[in-house]
Amino acid sequence: MNLPTAIRTIRWMVRDTFRQAVASKLAWVMLAVTAVCTFLCFSVRVSGDMPRTTHPDEIPKFITKAEMERIGAEKVKADGIRVLSGEVSFGFGAVTVPLGRSRDDAVKFLQLWMAGIVADTVGILLALLWTAGFLPTFLDPHAVTVLLAKPVPRWTVLLGKYLGVVLFVTVQASLFVFGTWLALGISTGVWSGGYWLAVPLLAVSFGIFYSISTFLAVWTRSAVACAFGTILIWMLCWAMNFTHHRLAIREVEGVGGGSVAVAGVGYWVLPKPLDLGGVFYDAMGAEAYAQKVPELKALQDKGKYSPELSVLASCLFAAAVLAMACFEFRQTDY
């Protein structure tokens, strides 16, 4: 089989995946979730405390009204600390909270929450659950036998289906980021280009864990196994990621050197969802308005954290699992 034929096969499988997503109504469900989140962002209002021009070397000092009342107005005035008097409202004023930082920081914090919690954690897990049935349905002997009768390598069929699902989720992530970014920009007047970095990071994170779902689909042909198996492995990876960082920054009583070594091996072999979230945190420059996971920050301060190697190792894991899935699919008797 030549390269142009392989490319055509993969392209056809990608197109078929989008057709399957529309036919199964999954595309409309994900668009509905995006529409709801966009509407919520459009309902946000930020009043007061526009950022002021400061000297590049100036250290900004901000406190809220509640903190001023606790410290004392006279002391705050004497120390020259700026009191934030603005407010952030949600639901067109239904819920109002005082600003914890400047207007820009408040909006960027909302964007970090939308991308880091709603999309990167809840969104990824829901996407893995919702797309878990794509491959098992496709790999059913009654459905795939006709396709496999054609003179094309099986790996191109499976790879095309995998890329189709990843591309479909990437498109949905792009629509989510665009909708929430546009709504927040219109409602608050703050336009943050760094928010768009969430799209490639979400695509990479989903692609890494969907490789596991792909392997489970070939191995079991069960949507339930794909869904819950992938979620359990995601939880295992997160726990391993967190445990490695905890053991790397301080000694834990009762934990020997062997356990530390096992945690180190597991950390480098398995995907690293905590680190992937940290990459987006750094890309957004979120240290000014949100707190990083303490273990990750402590490891970074010690110079023992390499986001580039972390992402690379996670992608190599996905490539290895996808290669095993292609090999298993090739050996499967239909």
PDB file of N, CA and C in Angstrom, residues 66-109:
ATOM      1  N   ALA A  66     -13.066  43.621  52.613  1.00  0.00           N
ATOM      2  CA  ALA A  66     -13.167  42.771  53.798  1.00  0.00           C
ATOM      3  C   ALA A  66     -11.818  42.668  54.511  1.00  0.00           C
ATOM      4  N   GLU A  67     -10.750  42.544  53.756  1.00  0.00           N
ATOM      5  CA  GLU A  67      -9.419  42.472  54.362  1.00  0.00           C
ATOM      6  C   GLU A  67      -9.038  43.804  55.012  1.00  0.00           C
ATOM      7  N   MET A  68      -9.448  44.931  54.388  1.00  0.00           N
ATOM      8  CA  MET A  68      -9.170  46.238  54.966  1.00  0.00           C
ATOM      9  C   MET A  68      -9.864  46.399  56.318  1.00  0.00           C
ATOM     10  N   GLU A  69     -11.127  45.937  56.406  1.00  0.00           N
ATOM     11  CA  GLU A  69     -11.856  46.042  57.667  1.00  0.00           C
ATOM     12  C   GLU A  69     -11.218  45.183  58.742  1.00  0.00           C
ATOM     13  N   ARG A  70     -10.646  44.051  58.337  1.00  0.00           N
ATOM     14  CA  ARG A  70      -9.989  43.179  59.316  1.00  0.00           C
ATOM     15  C   ARG A  70      -8.668  43.774  59.788  1.00  0.00           C
ATOM     16  N   ILE A  71      -7.909  44.388  58.874  1.00  0.00           N
ATOM     17  CA  ILE A  71      -6.614  44.957  59.228  1.00  0.00           C
ATOM     18  C   ILE A  71      -6.765  46.317  59.897  1.00  0.00           C
ATOM     19  N   GLY A  72      -7.696  47.103  59.406  1.00  0.00           N
ATOM     20  CA  GLY A  72      -7.857  48.454  59.916  1.00  0.00           C
ATOM     21  C   GLY A  72      -7.562  49.475  58.833  1.00  0.00           C
ATOM     22  N   ALA A  73      -8.495  50.406  58.631  1.00  0.00           N
ATOM     23  CA  ALA A  73      -8.361  51.379  57.545  1.00  0.00           C
ATOM     24  C   ALA A  73      -7.134  52.261  57.721  1.00  0.00           C
ATOM     25  N   GLU A  74      -6.828  52.650  58.952  1.00  0.00           N
ATOM     26  CA  GLU A  74      -5.687  53.539  59.190  1.00  0.00           C
ATOM     27  C   GLU A  74      -4.370  52.865  58.831  1.00  0.00           C
ATOM     28  N   LYS A  75      -4.219  51.609  59.232  1.00  0.00           N
ATOM     29  CA  LYS A  75      -2.979  50.894  58.931  1.00  0.00           C
ATOM     30  C   LYS A  75      -2.817  50.667  57.428  1.00  0.00           C
ATOM     31  N   VAL A  76      -3.917  50.339  56.770  1.00  0.00           N
ATOM     32  CA  VAL A  76      -3.871  50.130  55.319  1.00  0.00           C
ATOM     33  C   VAL A  76      -3.459  51.412  54.614  1.00  0.00           C
ATOM     34  N   LYS A  77      -4.020  52.539  55.063  1.00  0.00           N
ATOM     35  CA  LYS A  77      -3.681  53.822  54.452  1.00  0.00           C
ATOM     36  C   LYS A  77      -2.224  54.185  54.695  1.00  0.00           C
ATOM     37  N   ALA A  78      -1.746  53.908  55.923  1.00  0.00           N
ATOM     38  CA  ALA A  78      -0.360  54.227  56.255  1.00  0.00           C
ATOM     39  C   ALA A  78       0.624  53.390  55.444  1.00  0.00           C
ATOM     40  N   ASP A  79       0.268  52.148  55.181  1.00  0.00           N
ATOM     41  CA  ASP A  79       1.157  51.257  54.422  1.00  0.00           C
ATOM     42  C   ASP A  79       1.068  51.475  52.909  1.00  0.00           C
ATOM     43  N   GLY A  80       0.127  52.297  52.492  1.00  0.00           N
ATOM     44  CA  GLY A  80       0.009  52.587  51.066  1.00  0.00           C
ATOM     45  C   GLY A  80      -0.526  51.424  50.244  1.00  0.00           C
ATOM     46  N   ILE A  81      -1.358  50.595  50.842  1.00  0.00           N
ATOM     47  CA  ILE A  81      -1.917  49.440  50.142  1.00  0.00           C
ATOM     48  C   ILE A  81      -3.214  49.846  49.447  1.00  0.00           C
ATOM     49  N   ARG A  82      -3.366  49.398  48.210  1.00  0.00           N
ATOM     50  CA  ARG A  82      -4.550  49.738  47.435  1.00  0.00           C
ATOM     51  C   ARG A  82      -5.709  48.826  47.807  1.00  0.00           C
ATOM     52  N   VAL A  83      -6.866  49.433  48.063  1.00  0.00           N
ATOM     53  CA  VAL A  83      -8.073  48.676  48.409  1.00  0.00           C
ATOM     54  C   VAL A  83      -8.935  48.547  47.161  1.00  0.00           C
ATOM     55  N   LEU A  84      -9.257  47.313  46.811  1.00  0.00           N
ATOM     56  CA  LEU A  84     -10.087  47.064  45.637  1.00  0.00           C
ATOM     57  C   LEU A  84     -11.556  47.231  46.013  1.00  0.00           C
ATOM     58  N   SER A  85     -12.239  48.043  45.244  1.00  0.00           N
ATOM     59  CA  SER A  85     -13.646  48.312  45.555  1.00  0.00           C
ATOM     60  C   SER A  85     -14.585  47.778  44.484  1.00  0.00           C
ATOM     61  N   GLY A  86     -14.035  47.076  43.503  1.00  0.00           N
ATOM     62  CA  GLY A  86     -14.866  46.562  42.424  1.00  0.00           C
ATOM     63  C   GLY A  86     -15.620  45.302  42.807  1.00  0.00           C
ATOM     64  N   GLU A  87     -16.492  44.868  41.894  1.00  0.00           N
ATOM     65  CA  GLU A  87     -17.301  43.677  42.128  1.00  0.00           C
ATOM     66  C   GLU A  87     -17.394  42.850  40.845  1.00  0.00           C
ATOM     67  N   VAL A  88     -17.592  41.560  41.032  1.00  0.00           N
ATOM     68  CA  VAL A  88     -17.845  40.644  39.930  1.00  0.00           C
ATOM     69  C   VAL A  88     -19.233  40.060  40.147  1.00  0.00           C
ATOM     70  N   SER A  89     -20.083  40.145  39.133  1.00  0.00           N
ATOM     71  CA  SER A  89     -21.437  39.604  39.261  1.00  0.00           C
ATOM     72  C   SER A  89     -21.650  38.515  38.219  1.00  0.00           C
ATOM     73  N   PHE A  90     -22.477  37.548  38.575  1.00  0.00           N
ATOM     74  CA  PHE A  90     -22.815  36.432  37.695  1.00  0.00           C
ATOM     75  C   PHE A  90     -24.328  36.378  37.523  1.00  0.00           C
ATOM     76  N   GLY A  91     -24.773  35.837  36.397  1.00  0.00           N
ATOM     77  CA  GLY A  91     -26.209  35.740  36.139  1.00  0.00           C
ATOM     78  C   GLY A  91     -26.862  37.083  36.026  1.00  0.00           C
ATOM     79  N   PHE A  92     -26.190  38.052  35.347  1.00  0.00           N
ATOM     80  CA  PHE A  92     -26.707  39.406  35.159  1.00  0.00           C
ATOM     81  C   PHE A  92     -27.049  40.067  36.494  1.00  0.00           C
ATOM     82  N   GLY A  93     -26.157  39.868  37.481  1.00  0.00           N
ATOM     83  CA  GLY A  93     -26.322  40.516  38.779  1.00  0.00           C
ATOM     84  C   GLY A  93     -26.979  39.659  39.835  1.00  0.00           C
ATOM     85  N   ALA A  94     -27.319  38.425  39.525  1.00  0.00           N
ATOM     86  CA  ALA A  94     -27.975  37.565  40.513  1.00  0.00           C
ATOM     87  C   ALA A  94     -27.059  37.259  41.690  1.00  0.00           C
ATOM     88  N   VAL A  95     -25.764  37.065  41.413  1.00  0.00           N
ATOM     89  CA  VAL A  95     -24.782  36.783  42.462  1.00  0.00           C
ATOM     90  C   VAL A  95     -23.642  37.769  42.300  1.00  0.00           C
ATOM     91  N   THR A  96     -23.265  38.439  43.384  1.00  0.00           N
ATOM     92  CA  THR A  96     -22.214  39.440  43.338  1.00  0.00           C
ATOM     93  C   THR A  96     -21.178  39.151  44.404  1.00  0.00           C
ATOM     94  N   VAL A  97     -19.903  39.225  44.018  1.00  0.00           N
ATOM     95  CA  VAL A  97     -18.807  39.013  44.967  1.00  0.00           C
ATOM     96  C   VAL A  97     -17.788  40.130  44.764  1.00  0.00           C
ATOM     97  N   PRO A  98     -17.055  40.521  45.843  1.00  0.00           N
ATOM     98  CA  PRO A  98     -16.045  41.580  45.688  1.00  0.00           C
ATOM     99  C   PRO A  98     -14.847  41.090  44.893  1.00  0.00           C
ATOM    100  N   LEU A  99     -14.207  42.016  44.199  1.00  0.00           N
ATOM    101  CA  LEU A  99     -13.002  41.676  43.455  1.00  0.00           C
ATOM    102  C   LEU A  99     -11.879  41.296  44.408  1.00  0.00           C
ATOM    103  N   GLY A 100     -11.172  40.217  44.090  1.00  0.00           N
ATOM    104  CA  GLY A 100     -10.010  39.844  44.877  1.00  0.00           C
ATOM    105  C   GLY A 100      -8.740  40.448  44.309  1.00  0.00           C
ATOM    106  N   ARG A 101      -8.783  40.847  43.042  1.00  0.00           N
ATOM    107  CA  ARG A 101      -7.644  41.473  42.374  1.00  0.00           C
ATOM    108  C   ARG A 101      -8.171  42.546  41.425  1.00  0.00           C
ATOM    109  N   SER A 102      -7.413  42.858  40.407  1.00  0.00           N
ATOM    110  CA  SER A 102      -7.852  43.852  39.447  1.00  0.00           C
ATOM    111  C   SER A 102      -8.878  43.242  38.493  1.00  0.00           C
ATOM    112  N   ARG A 103      -9.444  44.094  37.635  1.00  0.00           N
ATOM    113  CA  ARG A 103     -10.439  43.635  36.655  1.00  0.00           C
ATOM    114  C   ARG A 103      -9.837  42.570  35.730  1.00  0.00           C
ATOM    115  N   ASP A 104      -8.642  42.827  35.204  1.00  0.00           N
ATOM    116  CA  ASP A 104      -7.999  41.866  34.316  1.00  0.00           C
ATOM    117  C   ASP A 104      -7.775  40.528  35.009  1.00  0.00           C
ATOM    118  N   ASP A 105      -7.299  40.582  36.249  1.00  0.00           N
ATOM    119  CA  ASP A 105      -7.031  39.348  36.988  1.00  0.00           C
ATOM    120  C   ASP A 105      -8.312  38.569  37.257  1.00  0.00           C
ATOM    121  N   ALA A 106      -9.399  39.295  37.535  1.00  0.00           N
ATOM    122  CA  ALA A 106     -10.672  38.625  37.805  1.00  0.00           C
ATOM    123  C   ALA A 106     -11.140  37.845  36.572  1.00  0.00           C
ATOM    124  N   VAL A 107     -11.027  38.470  35.388  1.00  0.00           N
ATOM    125  CA  VAL A 107     -11.455  37.803  34.158  1.00  0.00           C
ATOM    126  C   VAL A 107     -10.534  36.633  33.830  1.00  0.00           C
ATOM    127  N   LYS A 108      -9.231  36.827  34.002  1.00  0.00           N
ATOM    128  CA  LYS A 108      -8.280  35.746  33.729  1.00  0.00           C
ATOM    129  C   LYS A 108      -8.482  34.582  34.693  1.00  0.00           C
ATOM    130  N   PHE A 109      -8.865  34.896  35.931  1.00  0.00           N
ATOM    131  CA  PHE A 109      -9.163  33.821  36.885  1.00  0.00           C
ATOM    132  C   PHE A 109     -10.375  33.016  36.409  1.00  0.00           C
TER     133      PHE A 109
END
